[in-house]
XYZ file of C-alpha atoms in Angstrom:
268
model
C -28.864 10.421 -3.698
C -29.808 7.623 -1.328
C -27.463 5.123 0.288
C -28.843 2.103 2.102
C -26.619 -0.190 4.173
C -27.569 -3.787 4.920
C -25.519 -4.292 8.046
C -25.415 -6.127 11.352
C -23.962 -2.976 12.913
C -26.111 0.029 11.906
C -24.650 2.076 14.758
C -21.299 2.005 12.959
C -22.894 3.646 9.916
C -24.907 6.130 11.963
C -21.813 7.299 13.825
C -19.750 7.637 10.648
C -22.307 9.847 8.872
C -22.792 12.213 11.807
C -19.711 14.300 10.978
C -18.171 16.629 8.431
C -19.084 16.766 4.739
C -21.432 13.765 4.702
C -23.451 15.196 7.586
C -23.697 18.560 5.803
C -24.912 16.742 2.690
C -27.564 14.997 4.767
C -28.608 18.239 6.480
C -29.002 19.891 3.054
C -31.190 17.035 1.850
C -28.678 16.071 -0.850
C -27.896 12.685 0.695
C -30.098 10.165 2.478
C -28.585 7.354 4.544
C -30.483 4.445 6.054
C -29.782 0.949 7.375
C -31.473 -2.429 7.437
C -30.315 -5.039 9.932
C -30.635 -8.653 8.710
C -31.281 -9.713 12.295
C -34.757 -8.196 11.899
C -35.588 -11.074 9.556
C -34.541 -13.964 11.803
C -37.059 -16.237 13.515
C -35.136 -17.800 16.406
C -34.720 -16.260 19.843
C -30.992 -15.737 19.327
C -31.559 -13.845 16.054
C -29.013 -16.051 14.318
C -27.608 -14.775 11.021
C -24.694 -17.177 10.545
C -23.918 -20.891 10.583
C -21.013 -23.294 10.079
C -19.885 -23.912 6.487
C -20.746 -27.098 4.629
C -17.595 -29.116 4.011
C -15.953 -27.878 7.172
C -13.536 -25.038 7.746
C -12.907 -22.220 10.156
C -15.344 -19.465 10.920
C -19.009 -18.883 10.210
C -20.926 -18.032 7.029
C -23.809 -15.572 6.707
C -27.078 -17.411 6.109
C -29.106 -16.726 2.958
C -32.538 -16.355 4.580
C -32.011 -13.149 6.620
C -29.609 -11.603 4.106
C -31.898 -12.097 1.107
C -34.901 -10.913 3.119
C -32.960 -7.739 3.970
C -32.060 -7.208 0.304
C -35.702 -7.631 -0.703
C -36.720 -5.067 1.912
C -34.058 -2.695 0.611
C -35.376 -3.078 -2.933
C -38.872 -2.218 -1.698
C -37.477 1.054 -0.359
C -35.177 1.732 -3.332
C -36.683 -0.153 -6.302
C -34.057 1.139 -8.737
C -31.167 0.869 -6.300
C -27.966 -0.899 -7.345
C -27.187 -3.766 -4.950
C -23.465 -3.986 -4.223
C -21.969 -6.748 -2.094
C -18.752 -5.773 -0.355
C -16.386 -8.716 -0.761
C -12.853 -9.526 -1.982
C -14.127 -11.383 -5.037
C -15.445 -8.281 -6.770
C -13.872 -5.727 -9.080
C -11.490 -3.351 -7.331
C -12.679 0.176 -6.623
C -11.189 2.883 -8.847
C -12.011 6.516 -9.428
C -13.694 5.615 -12.703
C -16.116 3.367 -10.801
C -16.799 6.131 -8.280
C -17.669 8.541 -11.075
C -19.734 5.868 -12.829
C -21.891 5.497 -9.697
C -22.105 9.238 -9.112
C -23.148 10.130 -12.656
C -25.630 7.259 -12.995
C -28.040 8.900 -10.565
C -28.801 5.420 -9.222
C -29.274 4.879 -5.484
C -26.832 2.426 -3.899
C -27.567 -0.510 -1.614
C -24.496 -1.884 0.179
C -24.561 -5.456 1.465
C -21.969 -5.591 4.242
C -20.573 -8.972 5.174
C -18.937 -10.322 8.322
C -17.397 -13.531 9.594
C -16.125 -15.763 6.758
C -18.368 -14.201 4.143
C -21.683 -14.814 2.409
C -23.478 -17.989 1.495
C -22.844 -18.064 -2.263
C -26.566 -18.140 -3.049
C -26.975 -14.592 -1.704
C -25.206 -13.252 -4.793
C -28.227 -14.160 -6.919
C -29.874 -11.061 -5.423
C -26.834 -8.819 -5.932
C -25.990 -6.657 -8.972
C -22.248 -6.744 -8.436
C -19.436 -7.496 -6.008
C -16.955 -4.773 -5.109
C -13.644 -4.697 -3.236
C -11.630 -1.685 -2.096
C -8.269 -3.461 -2.262
C -6.220 -6.583 -1.765
C -6.434 -6.897 1.998
C -8.849 -8.326 4.564
C -11.052 -6.331 6.938
C -13.378 -7.497 9.698
C -16.510 -6.365 7.880
C -17.948 -4.597 4.886
C -19.095 -1.441 6.653
C -15.880 0.559 6.334
C -15.423 -0.254 2.624
C -19.051 0.707 1.967
C -18.584 3.985 3.849
C -15.494 4.721 1.771
C -17.484 4.256 -1.432
C -20.300 6.482 -0.189
C -17.797 9.175 0.775
C -16.089 9.041 -2.619
C -19.374 9.098 -4.553
C -20.886 11.867 -2.438
C -18.123 14.257 -3.459
C -19.605 14.316 -6.968
C -23.147 15.110 -5.862
C -23.706 18.807 -6.713
C -23.753 20.926 -3.575
C -22.151 18.426 -1.202
C -18.638 19.871 -1.497
C -19.807 23.358 -2.354
C -17.723 23.410 -5.535
C -17.827 20.421 -7.857
C -14.448 21.545 -9.189
C -12.910 20.449 -5.900
C -13.866 16.845 -6.664
C -12.973 17.040 -10.338
C -9.471 18.355 -9.611
C -8.595 15.851 -6.882
C -6.095 13.045 -7.300
C -7.261 10.280 -9.681
C -10.114 12.395 -11.084
C -7.645 13.820 -13.583
C -5.941 10.465 -14.044
C -2.912 11.741 -12.129
C -1.888 12.417 -8.551
C -2.628 15.892 -7.261
C -0.122 18.744 -7.392
C 1.243 20.302 -4.142
C -0.996 22.812 -2.384
C 0.032 25.830 -0.257
C -1.638 28.521 1.819
C -0.516 31.403 4.058
C 2.007 32.191 5.457
C 4.335 32.534 2.481
C 7.358 31.661 4.640
C 6.989 28.986 7.304
C 10.237 28.265 9.156
C 12.253 28.864 6.010
C 9.957 26.848 3.740
C 8.663 29.266 1.114
C 5.660 28.964 -1.192
C 6.906 28.706 -4.816
C 7.063 32.078 -6.543
C 5.053 30.856 -9.532
C 1.980 30.423 -7.317
C 2.248 34.027 -6.096
C 2.714 35.906 -9.360
C -0.915 35.814 -10.536
C -0.062 34.339 -13.954
C -2.676 31.582 -14.229
C -1.206 30.115 -17.404
C 2.114 29.569 -15.643
C 0.357 28.309 -12.522
C -1.614 25.734 -14.515
C 1.533 24.620 -16.313
C 3.407 24.272 -13.004
C 0.561 22.284 -11.464
C 0.254 19.982 -14.452
C 4.005 19.389 -14.434
C 4.038 18.612 -10.706
C 1.096 16.204 -11.085
C 2.711 14.429 -14.000
C 6.078 14.073 -12.265
C 4.527 12.783 -9.029
C 2.423 10.273 -10.939
C 5.382 9.126 -13.020
C 7.478 8.545 -9.893
C 4.840 7.086 -7.560
C 2.079 5.646 -9.766
C 3.297 5.194 -13.355
C 0.550 2.598 -13.836
C -1.943 5.488 -13.982
C -0.313 6.984 -17.074
C -1.098 5.978 -20.638
C 1.617 4.502 -22.827
C 1.470 7.626 -24.980
C 2.277 9.849 -22.002
C 5.032 7.508 -20.807
C 6.562 7.544 -24.282
C 6.487 11.347 -24.323
C 8.229 11.505 -20.946
C 10.884 9.113 -22.254
C 11.449 11.293 -25.295
C 9.444 9.338 -27.861
C 7.406 12.359 -28.920
C 4.901 11.941 -31.788
C 5.670 14.053 -34.855
C 2.253 15.673 -34.827
C 2.541 16.831 -31.215
C 2.238 20.615 -30.874
C 5.403 22.603 -30.248
C 4.299 23.755 -26.801
C 3.541 20.176 -25.747
C 6.965 19.025 -26.949
C 8.528 21.798 -24.879
C 6.437 20.788 -21.866
C 7.606 17.165 -21.972
C 11.199 18.252 -22.562
C 10.993 20.346 -19.401
C 9.538 17.389 -17.488
C 12.366 15.099 -18.656
C 14.993 17.674 -17.719
C 13.510 18.236 -14.250
C 13.161 14.504 -13.577
C 16.779 13.956 -14.564
C 17.952 16.839 -12.362
C 15.933 15.612 -9.381
C 17.282 12.078 -9.813
C 20.841 13.454 -9.883
C 20.262 15.508 -6.741
C 18.778 12.480 -4.977
C 21.803 10.388 -5.943
C 24.195 13.057 -4.626
C 22.254 13.252 -1.368
C 22.484 9.464 -0.927
C 26.196 9.456 -1.623
C 26.712 12.249 0.893
C 25.059 10.329 3.735
């Protein structure tokens, strides 16, 4: 899969992709990363890419001429590439979007902004706008790198095991369960017995329960209304007996943990 960054700071991209999993993906030929600098398409001696906004206001705005020329060059290199402008006005990145990009097989072209943003006319050459969250950064390079990193995890061979990506937080729709490795006992903190007994059915049940409880406590917005109802005891009549037992156990454990937390607070 190919990723092309339209950026005023290609060295930032080059440095970021020279490490760890992304670099291994590049070395294996599974990922290709390249950059186009809009300054290459300027005509003045200062290589100007920005100007003051019409109507007044603080800051500078990226000019359409060099940015659109850079996008056109990118489309010459990746004719079927999806052009994504990194800006606050786009849809917010979610795991479902990451997987949508990864499974589409489409190359990605990131248009990275700076200063006070893009001249609005630039968006006529863009397929979509994308944001990584409700906060402001100095440029679009880091958000674009985050998207590439997230997408690359689903490219077969990049992680080694695709299951690692599919089991991560948000891929399952829930936060990830706790993970442990050796030693069994570290300064009195012991790995749960269930993970050491070799019973994979019990292990999977424990992991699912831990994921569900963590998601319910920290990110209930990720859970469907049906799951929330089941946790609250509104169990559908047609739910299987084992599932009813599972949710009953979750409710009991949540109640017990809430009680213990309350006792700890009162004891302080």
